[in-house]
């Protein structure tokens, strides 16, 4: 969340920056709650000072022969109850202000362009040339079903927006995952990390999914307040919650997890195939860095995701998201969009974002600055490296043959026991 003092000292700047995201900052409500909090704290502190003064008076009266009970009754009056009421009011004011702050998105980076939605995102680069097939290209659904990709089986056991895989398709899915993990851990310097797939409410508040996006999550009924993770970003980033790390920054972690999303509001969109599923796998990259390094770290992290696409020889483009398409917690985001011949368009396969200290302040994730010896908020970044299912879609469609076979990209063949072509 945003720093209260920063908002207070830069109201006009904050309002203008948040307007770029389409968020109307309620200055009057913020000022009212901030003033109420300050007044309540001042009142509580004043009463505490009055109590200290009264304690000295009680001592003087006892010294003059008055009993402790009579001296306390004469001097203290209702001070204790007044202090209790003032402290309760201060806590209430603090809680109300925090609730408001939790609902305010992150301020976008000054490089984020203006725009209303994804149509206003700006292309930064493109890599590779879309394949020119001599035959009518099929989409991944038609290609995958004869090879072990079954949406009927997925629907049978779970419902729509689920898939089941068998044979070569299941192995290809695993091969893509292992290839990504090996590349990021062995070539890009990330530590492979395993995390829970269920998290508590505090973890989702820390990374910004709650309270605003509860309808997008799957909550698990029961005694404990558990949610299925929408992305490995949540558990991995929260590993540093409520702590001060003495480790040298950057800390770089990579994790493979399933992800679960309700896809609220997406009815009618991408109902065919694997593009928008309730359950999908992703290899996630997370970095914790010094504040002065976060801009460069975003370029590096995005480059690591791009490297996967390049090794698989999949044409893609990189875009910077405009304010209207930027995520709630993100300060700046690059999307990587892979070319899908079956749709004849580029589709998102990775989002790479820097959050500044926005998530760290919510989580109280800090590092000890060796120059000062003091704890400071660190900066967090994450990105898909990549979405496994969408990468599989891209491989099927870009490597398809006229007879329905799929050429296995060279980078994946060691994970497929040397298999060069997948056939029914």
Tab-separated table of N, CA and C in Angstrom, residues 219-368:
chain	number	residue	atom	x	y	z
A	219	UNK	N	-12.170	-19.807	-2.485
A	219	UNK	CA	-12.027	-19.931	-1.037
A	219	UNK	C	-12.430	-21.336	-0.622
A	220	UNK	N	-11.644	-21.921	0.278
A	220	UNK	CA	-11.879	-23.299	0.712
A	220	UNK	C	-12.761	-23.291	1.963
A	221	UNK	N	-13.945	-23.898	1.910
A	221	UNK	CA	-14.814	-23.940	3.098
A	221	UNK	C	-14.148	-24.729	4.229
A	222	UNK	N	-14.392	-24.290	5.464
A	222	UNK	CA	-13.822	-24.994	6.605
A	222	UNK	C	-13.531	-24.053	7.747
A	223	UNK	N	-12.915	-24.595	8.787
A	223	UNK	CA	-12.629	-23.808	9.982
A	223	UNK	C	-11.579	-22.739	9.726
A	224	UNK	N	-10.606	-23.047	8.866
A	224	UNK	CA	-9.518	-22.103	8.615
A	224	UNK	C	-9.794	-21.288	7.349
A	225	UNK	N	-9.264	-20.084	7.334
A	225	UNK	CA	-9.505	-19.126	6.251
A	225	UNK	C	-8.488	-19.364	5.133
A	226	UNK	N	-8.682	-20.423	4.339
A	226	UNK	CA	-7.739	-20.784	3.285
A	226	UNK	C	-8.284	-20.419	1.909
A	227	UNK	N	-7.360	-20.074	1.009
A	227	UNK	CA	-7.683	-19.828	-0.390
A	227	UNK	C	-6.704	-20.611	-1.258
A	228	UNK	N	-7.188	-21.126	-2.403
A	228	UNK	CA	-6.285	-21.693	-3.397
A	228	UNK	C	-5.522	-20.558	-4.067
A	229	UNK	N	-4.248	-20.772	-4.320
A	229	UNK	CA	-3.426	-19.673	-4.842
A	229	UNK	C	-3.807	-19.339	-6.291
A	230	UNK	N	-3.906	-18.037	-6.625
A	230	UNK	CA	-4.148	-17.640	-8.005
A	230	UNK	C	-2.855	-17.610	-8.813
A	231	UNK	N	-1.718	-17.583	-8.111
A	231	UNK	CA	-0.389	-17.547	-8.719
A	231	UNK	C	0.630	-17.795	-7.627
A	232	UNK	N	1.787	-18.346	-8.000
A	232	UNK	CA	2.849	-18.587	-7.014
A	232	UNK	C	3.424	-17.292	-6.462
A	233	UNK	N	3.148	-16.182	-7.125
A	233	UNK	CA	3.551	-14.872	-6.596
A	233	UNK	C	3.152	-14.719	-5.136
A	234	UNK	N	1.952	-15.203	-4.783
A	234	UNK	CA	1.431	-14.978	-3.430
A	234	UNK	C	2.272	-15.686	-2.373
A	235	UNK	N	2.409	-17.021	-2.414
A	235	UNK	CA	3.212	-17.658	-1.360
A	235	UNK	C	4.693	-17.319	-1.426
A	236	UNK	N	5.255	-17.189	-2.617
A	236	UNK	CA	6.699	-16.927	-2.706
A	236	UNK	C	7.034	-15.535	-2.176
A	237	UNK	N	6.272	-14.519	-2.574
A	237	UNK	CA	6.552	-13.162	-2.109
A	237	UNK	C	6.366	-13.055	-0.601
A	238	UNK	N	5.382	-13.789	-0.068
A	238	UNK	CA	5.105	-13.726	1.366
A	238	UNK	C	6.125	-14.472	2.222
A	239	UNK	N	7.082	-15.148	1.604
A	239	UNK	CA	8.129	-15.807	2.380
A	239	UNK	C	8.941	-14.806	3.202
A	240	UNK	N	8.941	-13.535	2.791
A	240	UNK	CA	9.684	-12.509	3.520
A	240	UNK	C	8.761	-11.606	4.338
A	241	UNK	N	7.499	-11.996	4.475
A	241	UNK	CA	6.543	-11.180	5.230
A	241	UNK	C	6.939	-11.101	6.707
A	242	UNK	N	6.722	-9.910	7.293
A	242	UNK	CA	6.985	-9.681	8.716
A	242	UNK	C	8.405	-10.090	9.113
A	243	UNK	N	9.361	-9.729	8.275
A	243	UNK	CA	10.742	-10.095	8.573
A	243	UNK	C	11.698	-9.017	8.089
A	244	UNK	N	12.918	-9.086	8.617
A	244	UNK	CA	14.018	-8.237	8.157
A	244	UNK	C	15.129	-9.179	7.706
A	245	UNK	N	15.388	-9.226	6.401
A	245	UNK	CA	16.401	-10.148	5.906
A	245	UNK	C	17.779	-9.502	5.930
A	246	UNK	N	18.746	-10.295	6.342
A	246	UNK	CA	20.145	-9.853	6.308
A	246	UNK	C	20.869	-10.424	5.096
A	247	UNK	N	20.125	-11.127	4.232
A	247	UNK	CA	20.724	-11.691	3.033
A	247	UNK	C	21.071	-10.586	2.032
A	248	UNK	N	22.079	-10.859	1.239
A	248	UNK	CA	22.454	-9.914	0.187
A	248	UNK	C	21.395	-9.908	-0.902
A	249	UNK	N	20.942	-8.734	-1.278
A	249	UNK	CA	19.974	-8.587	-2.363
A	249	UNK	C	20.697	-8.489	-3.695
A	250	UNK	N	20.118	-8.979	-4.817
A	250	UNK	CA	18.756	-9.489	-4.918
A	250	UNK	C	18.616	-10.925	-4.430
A	251	UNK	N	17.404	-11.251	-3.980
A	251	UNK	CA	17.000	-12.623	-3.736
A	251	UNK	C	16.096	-13.017	-4.896
A	252	UNK	N	16.428	-14.110	-5.582
A	252	UNK	CA	15.702	-14.508	-6.796
A	252	UNK	C	15.188	-15.932	-6.631
A	253	UNK	N	13.876	-16.097	-6.776
A	253	UNK	CA	13.260	-17.407	-6.574
A	253	UNK	C	12.393	-17.782	-7.778
A	254	UNK	N	12.376	-19.067	-8.099
A	254	UNK	CA	11.519	-19.592	-9.164
A	254	UNK	C	10.711	-20.750	-8.594
A	255	UNK	N	9.421	-20.775	-8.910
A	255	UNK	CA	8.553	-21.825	-8.384
A	255	UNK	C	7.573	-22.277	-9.449
A	256	UNK	N	7.341	-23.593	-9.496
A	256	UNK	CA	6.301	-24.143	-10.358
A	256	UNK	C	5.128	-24.551	-9.477
A	257	UNK	N	3.940	-24.038	-9.791
A	257	UNK	CA	2.737	-24.408	-9.051
A	257	UNK	C	1.548	-24.462	-10.000
A	258	UNK	N	0.507	-25.201	-9.609
A	258	UNK	CA	-0.786	-24.978	-10.257
A	258	UNK	C	-1.337	-23.641	-9.762
A	259	UNK	N	-2.191	-23.036	-10.542
A	259	UNK	CA	-2.835	-21.771	-10.185
A	259	UNK	C	-4.341	-21.941	-10.368
A	260	UNK	N	-5.117	-21.282	-9.507
A	260	UNK	CA	-6.564	-21.467	-9.514
A	260	UNK	C	-7.256	-20.107	-9.557
A	261	UNK	N	-8.095	-19.901	-10.569
A	261	UNK	CA	-8.789	-18.618	-10.710
A	261	UNK	C	-10.239	-18.857	-11.108
A	262	UNK	N	-11.120	-18.100	-10.486
A	262	UNK	CA	-12.546	-18.269	-10.783
A	262	UNK	C	-12.918	-17.682	-12.131
A	263	UNK	N	-12.057	-16.793	-12.664
A	263	UNK	CA	-12.327	-16.113	-13.937
A	263	UNK	C	-13.671	-15.387	-13.893
A	264	UNK	N	-13.921	-14.735	-12.740
A	264	UNK	CA	-15.154	-13.955	-12.598
A	264	UNK	C	-15.179	-12.845	-13.640
A	265	UNK	N	-16.306	-12.681	-14.276
A	265	UNK	CA	-16.446	-11.622	-15.271
A	265	UNK	C	-15.925	-11.975	-16.641
A	266	UNK	N	-15.426	-13.220	-16.823
A	266	UNK	CA	-14.853	-13.589	-18.128
A	266	UNK	C	-15.776	-14.522	-18.914
A	267	UNK	N	-17.025	-14.651	-18.487
A	267	UNK	CA	-17.941	-15.568	-19.159
A	267	UNK	C	-18.103	-15.174	-20.621
A	268	UNK	N	-17.974	-16.188	-21.489
A	268	UNK	CA	-18.076	-15.927	-22.919
A	268	UNK	C	-16.745	-15.633	-23.577
A	269	UNK	N	-15.691	-15.405	-22.782
A	269	UNK	CA	-14.377	-15.103	-23.335
A	269	UNK	C	-13.496	-16.351	-23.277
A	270	UNK	N	-12.878	-16.694	-24.394
A	270	UNK	CA	-11.908	-17.793	-24.446
A	270	UNK	C	-12.467	-19.076	-23.834
A	271	UNK	N	-13.701	-19.400	-24.185
A	271	UNK	CA	-14.302	-20.615	-23.638
A	271	UNK	C	-13.745	-21.869	-24.308
A	272	UNK	N	-13.131	-21.727	-25.463
A	272	UNK	CA	-12.572	-22.868	-26.178
A	272	UNK	C	-11.106	-23.039	-25.806
A	273	UNK	N	-10.769	-24.248	-25.363
A	273	UNK	CA	-9.363	-24.569	-25.188
A	273	UNK	C	-8.755	-24.142	-23.863
A	274	UNK	N	-7.422	-23.982	-23.881
A	274	UNK	CA	-6.636	-23.824	-22.664
A	274	UNK	C	-6.249	-22.393	-22.341
A	275	UNK	N	-6.745	-21.430	-23.084
A	275	UNK	CA	-6.291	-20.056	-22.865
A	275	UNK	C	-6.753	-19.509	-21.516
A	276	UNK	N	-7.986	-19.806	-21.130
A	276	UNK	CA	-8.517	-19.259	-19.875
A	276	UNK	C	-9.158	-20.384	-19.067
A	277	UNK	N	-8.374	-20.959	-18.150
A	277	UNK	CA	-8.812	-22.116	-17.375
A	277	UNK	C	-8.975	-21.762	-15.886
A	278	UNK	N	-9.764	-22.574	-15.196
A	278	UNK	CA	-9.869	-22.411	-13.742
A	278	UNK	C	-8.622	-22.946	-13.042
A	279	UNK	N	-7.974	-23.931	-13.653
A	279	UNK	CA	-6.734	-24.489	-13.108
A	279	UNK	C	-5.705	-24.551	-14.219
A	280	UNK	N	-4.524	-24.019	-13.953
A	280	UNK	CA	-3.438	-24.063	-14.936
A	280	UNK	C	-2.114	-24.016	-14.191
A	281	UNK	N	-1.045	-24.403	-14.880
A	281	UNK	CA	0.289	-24.402	-14.263
A	281	UNK	C	1.091	-23.209	-14.755
A	282	UNK	N	1.987	-22.762	-13.865
A	282	UNK	CA	2.817	-21.613	-14.215
A	282	UNK	C	4.159	-21.754	-13.520
A	283	UNK	N	5.201	-21.315	-14.191
A	283	UNK	CA	6.515	-21.176	-13.565
A	283	UNK	C	6.702	-19.691	-13.287
A	284	UNK	N	6.809	-19.356	-12.008
A	284	UNK	CA	6.818	-17.949	-11.584
A	284	UNK	C	8.207	-17.507	-11.146
A	285	UNK	N	8.587	-16.315	-11.571
A	285	UNK	CA	9.844	-15.689	-11.175
A	285	UNK	C	9.546	-14.573	-10.180
A	286	UNK	N	10.255	-14.552	-9.061
A	286	UNK	CA	10.075	-13.510	-8.046
A	286	UNK	C	11.447	-12.973	-7.655
A	287	UNK	N	11.548	-11.651	-7.566
A	287	UNK	CA	12.790	-11.035	-7.110
A	287	UNK	C	12.505	-10.047	-5.983
A	288	UNK	N	13.421	-10.015	-4.997
A	288	UNK	CA	13.419	-9.025	-3.925
A	288	UNK	C	14.713	-8.216	-4.108
A	289	UNK	N	14.586	-6.917	-4.291
A	289	UNK	CA	15.759	-6.120	-4.665
A	289	UNK	C	15.852	-4.833	-3.844
A	290	UNK	N	17.024	-4.189	-3.928
A	290	UNK	CA	17.189	-2.867	-3.334
A	290	UNK	C	16.352	-1.861	-4.133
A	291	UNK	N	15.811	-0.832	-3.482
A	291	UNK	CA	14.977	0.143	-4.194
A	291	UNK	C	15.634	0.723	-5.434
A	292	UNK	N	16.921	1.003	-5.374
A	292	UNK	CA	17.606	1.634	-6.503
A	292	UNK	C	17.812	0.675	-7.671
A	293	UNK	N	17.537	-0.615	-7.457
A	293	UNK	CA	17.784	-1.613	-8.501
A	293	UNK	C	16.516	-2.103	-9.189
A	294	UNK	N	15.337	-1.644	-8.770
A	294	UNK	CA	14.104	-2.285	-9.233
A	294	UNK	C	13.825	-2.037	-10.713
A	295	UNK	N	14.169	-0.861	-11.239
A	295	UNK	CA	13.922	-0.617	-12.666
A	295	UNK	C	14.761	-1.558	-13.529
A	296	UNK	N	16.049	-1.683	-13.192
A	296	UNK	CA	16.925	-2.576	-13.953
A	296	UNK	C	16.503	-4.032	-13.773
A	297	UNK	N	16.023	-4.372	-12.569
A	297	UNK	CA	15.602	-5.752	-12.308
A	297	UNK	C	14.402	-6.134	-13.162
A	298	UNK	N	13.503	-5.188	-13.428
A	298	UNK	CA	12.346	-5.495	-14.285
A	298	UNK	C	12.804	-5.843	-15.692
A	299	UNK	N	13.769	-5.102	-16.215
A	299	UNK	CA	14.284	-5.409	-17.550
A	299	UNK	C	14.940	-6.786	-17.557
A	300	UNK	N	15.698	-7.099	-16.492
A	300	UNK	CA	16.368	-8.394	-16.403
A	300	UNK	C	15.354	-9.529	-16.319
A	301	UNK	N	14.379	-9.404	-15.412
A	301	UNK	CA	13.397	-10.462	-15.215
A	301	UNK	C	12.600	-10.713	-16.491
A	302	UNK	N	12.200	-9.635	-17.168
A	302	UNK	CA	11.457	-9.788	-18.423
A	302	UNK	C	12.317	-10.500	-19.460
A	303	UNK	N	13.604	-10.173	-19.476
A	303	UNK	CA	14.528	-10.837	-20.392
A	303	UNK	C	14.637	-12.325	-20.119
A	304	UNK	N	14.538	-12.716	-18.852
A	304	UNK	CA	14.593	-14.140	-18.514
A	304	UNK	C	13.370	-14.876	-19.059
A	305	UNK	N	12.197	-14.233	-18.984
A	305	UNK	CA	10.992	-14.835	-19.566
A	305	UNK	C	11.106	-14.900	-21.089
A	306	UNK	N	11.646	-13.849	-21.693
A	306	UNK	CA	11.831	-13.830	-23.144
A	306	UNK	C	12.760	-14.951	-23.593
A	307	UNK	N	13.761	-15.254	-22.778
A	307	UNK	CA	14.735	-16.281	-23.152
A	307	UNK	C	14.066	-17.633	-23.390
A	308	UNK	N	13.030	-17.932	-22.626
A	308	UNK	CA	12.305	-19.194	-22.817
A	308	UNK	C	11.662	-19.229	-24.199
A	309	UNK	N	11.000	-18.138	-24.563
A	309	UNK	CA	10.357	-18.059	-25.878
A	309	UNK	C	11.382	-18.163	-26.998
A	310	UNK	N	12.528	-17.531	-26.811
A	310	UNK	CA	13.560	-17.577	-27.844
A	310	UNK	C	14.159	-18.971	-27.974
A	311	UNK	N	14.392	-19.649	-26.852
A	311	UNK	CA	14.923	-21.008	-26.900
A	311	UNK	C	13.949	-21.965	-27.584
A	312	UNK	N	12.648	-21.685	-27.450
A	312	UNK	CA	11.630	-22.505	-28.102
A	312	UNK	C	11.310	-22.007	-29.511
A	313	UNK	N	11.970	-20.910	-29.905
A	313	UNK	CA	11.781	-20.320	-31.239
A	313	UNK	C	10.306	-20.001	-31.507
A	314	UNK	N	9.680	-19.365	-30.514
A	314	UNK	CA	8.278	-18.966	-30.636
A	314	UNK	C	8.201	-17.453	-30.869
A	315	UNK	N	7.627	-17.012	-31.967
A	315	UNK	CA	7.524	-15.576	-32.233
A	315	UNK	C	6.689	-14.887	-31.150
A	316	UNK	N	7.143	-13.722	-30.724
A	316	UNK	CA	6.413	-12.999	-29.687
A	316	UNK	C	6.650	-11.503	-29.831
A	317	UNK	N	5.856	-10.758	-29.098
A	317	UNK	CA	6.093	-9.320	-28.991
A	317	UNK	C	6.015	-8.909	-27.529
A	318	UNK	N	6.685	-7.805	-27.218
A	318	UNK	CA	6.726	-7.273	-25.854
A	318	UNK	C	6.023	-5.924	-25.859
A	319	UNK	N	5.058	-5.751	-24.931
A	319	UNK	CA	4.336	-4.483	-24.850
A	319	UNK	C	4.427	-3.939	-23.431
A	320	UNK	N	4.411	-2.623	-23.296
A	320	UNK	CA	4.303	-1.989	-21.985
A	320	UNK	C	2.842	-1.638	-21.777
A	321	UNK	N	2.303	-2.014	-20.626
A	321	UNK	CA	0.891	-1.795	-20.364
A	321	UNK	C	0.611	-0.323	-20.078
A	322	UNK	N	-0.488	0.161	-20.633
A	322	UNK	CA	-0.935	1.522	-20.348
A	322	UNK	C	-1.584	1.562	-18.963
A	323	UNK	N	-1.835	2.753	-18.467
A	323	UNK	CA	-2.394	2.914	-17.133
A	323	UNK	C	-3.701	2.182	-16.936
A	324	UNK	N	-4.580	2.212	-17.932
A	324	UNK	CA	-5.881	1.583	-17.808
A	324	UNK	C	-5.844	0.070	-17.797
A	325	UNK	N	-4.744	-0.528	-18.240
A	325	UNK	CA	-4.617	-1.996	-18.278
A	325	UNK	C	-3.672	-2.509	-17.199
A	326	UNK	N	-3.119	-1.589	-16.424
A	326	UNK	CA	-2.119	-1.946	-15.410
A	326	UNK	C	-2.789	-2.548	-14.184
A	327	UNK	N	-2.175	-3.568	-13.614
A	327	UNK	CA	-2.731	-4.243	-12.452
A	327	UNK	C	-2.803	-3.359	-11.221
A	328	UNK	N	-3.626	-3.781	-10.265
A	328	UNK	CA	-3.889	-3.016	-9.040
A	328	UNK	C	-2.593	-2.692	-8.284
A	329	UNK	N	-1.730	-3.688	-8.092
A	329	UNK	CA	-0.531	-3.506	-7.264
A	329	UNK	C	0.701	-3.091	-8.062
A	330	UNK	N	0.632	-3.195	-9.389
A	330	UNK	CA	1.817	-2.975	-10.227
A	330	UNK	C	2.105	-1.497	-10.437
A	331	UNK	N	3.402	-1.170	-10.497
A	331	UNK	CA	3.833	0.176	-10.862
A	331	UNK	C	4.166	0.248	-12.346
A	332	UNK	N	4.624	-0.873	-12.904
A	332	UNK	CA	4.968	-0.930	-14.324
A	332	UNK	C	4.958	-2.395	-14.735
A	333	UNK	N	4.411	-2.680	-15.913
A	333	UNK	CA	4.296	-4.068	-16.376
A	333	UNK	C	4.622	-4.180	-17.858
A	334	UNK	N	5.397	-5.215	-18.186
A	334	UNK	CA	5.565	-5.647	-19.576
A	334	UNK	C	4.770	-6.935	-19.767
A	335	UNK	N	4.007	-7.021	-20.836
A	335	UNK	CA	3.389	-8.281	-21.235
A	335	UNK	C	4.158	-8.859	-22.410
A	336	UNK	N	4.381	-10.169	-22.377
A	336	UNK	CA	4.907	-10.885	-23.528
A	336	UNK	C	3.745	-11.609	-24.177
A	337	UNK	N	3.593	-11.428	-25.476
A	337	UNK	CA	2.473	-12.014	-26.215
A	337	UNK	C	3.027	-12.918	-27.311
A	338	UNK	N	2.661	-14.185	-27.265
A	338	UNK	CA	3.168	-15.158	-28.217
A	338	UNK	C	2.219	-15.275	-29.404
A	339	UNK	N	2.784	-15.567	-30.574
A	339	UNK	CA	1.975	-15.707	-31.789
A	339	UNK	C	1.305	-17.071	-31.812
A	340	UNK	N	-0.024	-17.071	-32.009
A	340	UNK	CA	-0.793	-18.309	-32.103
A	340	UNK	C	-1.410	-18.412	-33.500
A	341	UNK	N	-0.882	-19.285	-34.352
A	341	UNK	CA	-1.402	-19.424	-35.723
A	341	UNK	C	-2.881	-19.799	-35.770
A	342	UNK	N	-3.348	-20.592	-34.785
A	342	UNK	CA	-4.743	-21.002	-34.779
A	342	UNK	C	-5.702	-19.849	-34.570
A	343	UNK	N	-5.233	-18.790	-33.929
A	343	UNK	CA	-6.065	-17.604	-33.710
A	343	UNK	C	-5.648	-16.443	-34.603
A	344	UNK	N	-4.481	-16.602	-35.235
A	344	UNK	CA	-3.923	-15.534	-36.070
A	344	UNK	C	-3.782	-14.226	-35.299
A	345	UNK	N	-3.286	-14.355	-34.062
A	345	UNK	CA	-3.063	-13.167	-33.253
A	345	UNK	C	-2.054	-13.474	-32.145
A	346	UNK	N	-1.514	-12.405	-31.555
A	346	UNK	CA	-0.632	-12.540	-30.406
A	346	UNK	C	-1.485	-12.610	-29.137
A	347	UNK	N	-1.124	-13.530	-28.225
A	347	UNK	CA	-1.841	-13.673	-26.961
A	347	UNK	C	-0.858	-13.649	-25.797
A	348	UNK	N	-1.276	-13.061	-24.708
A	348	UNK	CA	-0.417	-12.935	-23.528
A	348	UNK	C	0.030	-14.303	-23.026
A	349	UNK	N	1.327	-14.393	-22.731
A	349	UNK	CA	1.881	-15.615	-22.164
A	349	UNK	C	2.676	-15.332	-20.894
A	350	UNK	N	2.945	-14.039	-20.650
A	350	UNK	CA	3.670	-13.645	-19.440
A	350	UNK	C	3.405	-12.179	-19.132
A	351	UNK	N	3.261	-11.877	-17.839
A	351	UNK	CA	3.231	-10.496	-17.357
A	351	UNK	C	4.362	-10.340	-16.359
A	352	UNK	N	5.206	-9.330	-16.559
A	352	UNK	CA	6.355	-9.094	-15.684
A	352	UNK	C	6.214	-7.702	-15.083
A	353	UNK	N	6.199	-7.619	-13.758
A	353	UNK	CA	5.859	-6.358	-13.094
A	353	UNK	C	6.827	-6.012	-11.984
A	354	UNK	N	6.972	-4.697	-11.769
A	354	UNK	CA	7.634	-4.186	-10.575
A	354	UNK	C	6.582	-3.499	-9.726
A	355	UNK	N	6.699	-3.671	-8.408
A	355	UNK	CA	5.701	-3.147	-7.482
A	355	UNK	C	6.263	-2.066	-6.569
A	356	UNK	N	7.545	-1.710	-6.757
A	356	UNK	CA	8.149	-0.770	-5.826
A	356	UNK	C	8.081	-1.331	-4.422
A	357	UNK	N	7.764	-0.466	-3.440
A	357	UNK	CA	7.640	-0.941	-2.057
A	357	UNK	C	6.185	-1.166	-1.662
A	358	UNK	N	5.284	-1.189	-2.656
A	358	UNK	CA	3.847	-1.288	-2.392
A	358	UNK	C	3.487	-2.587	-1.665
A	359	UNK	N	3.945	-3.729	-2.198
A	359	UNK	CA	3.678	-5.007	-1.538
A	359	UNK	C	4.474	-5.123	-0.238
A	360	UNK	N	5.711	-4.654	-0.254
A	360	UNK	CA	6.568	-4.774	0.925
A	360	UNK	C	5.977	-4.024	2.122
A	361	UNK	N	5.351	-2.870	1.868
A	361	UNK	CA	4.738	-2.123	2.971
A	361	UNK	C	3.543	-2.889	3.537
A	362	UNK	N	2.744	-3.509	2.662
A	362	UNK	CA	1.609	-4.309	3.138
A	362	UNK	C	2.091	-5.510	3.946
A	363	UNK	N	3.206	-6.112	3.517
A	363	UNK	CA	3.724	-7.316	4.169
A	363	UNK	C	4.701	-7.013	5.292
A	364	UNK	N	5.200	-5.768	5.342
A	364	UNK	CA	6.317	-5.420	6.228
A	364	UNK	C	7.513	-6.327	5.946
A	365	UNK	N	7.860	-6.415	4.665
A	365	UNK	CA	9.028	-7.177	4.206
A	365	UNK	C	10.191	-6.200	4.062
A	366	UNK	N	11.233	-6.413	4.853
A	366	UNK	CA	12.327	-5.439	4.906
A	366	UNK	C	13.690	-6.116	4.758
A	367	UNK	N	14.685	-5.299	4.451
A	367	UNK	CA	16.072	-5.750	4.409
A	367	UNK	C	16.884	-4.800	5.272
A	368	UNK	N	17.992	-5.274	5.784
A	368	UNK	CA	18.843	-4.428	6.612
A	368	UNK	C	19.900	-3.786	5.723
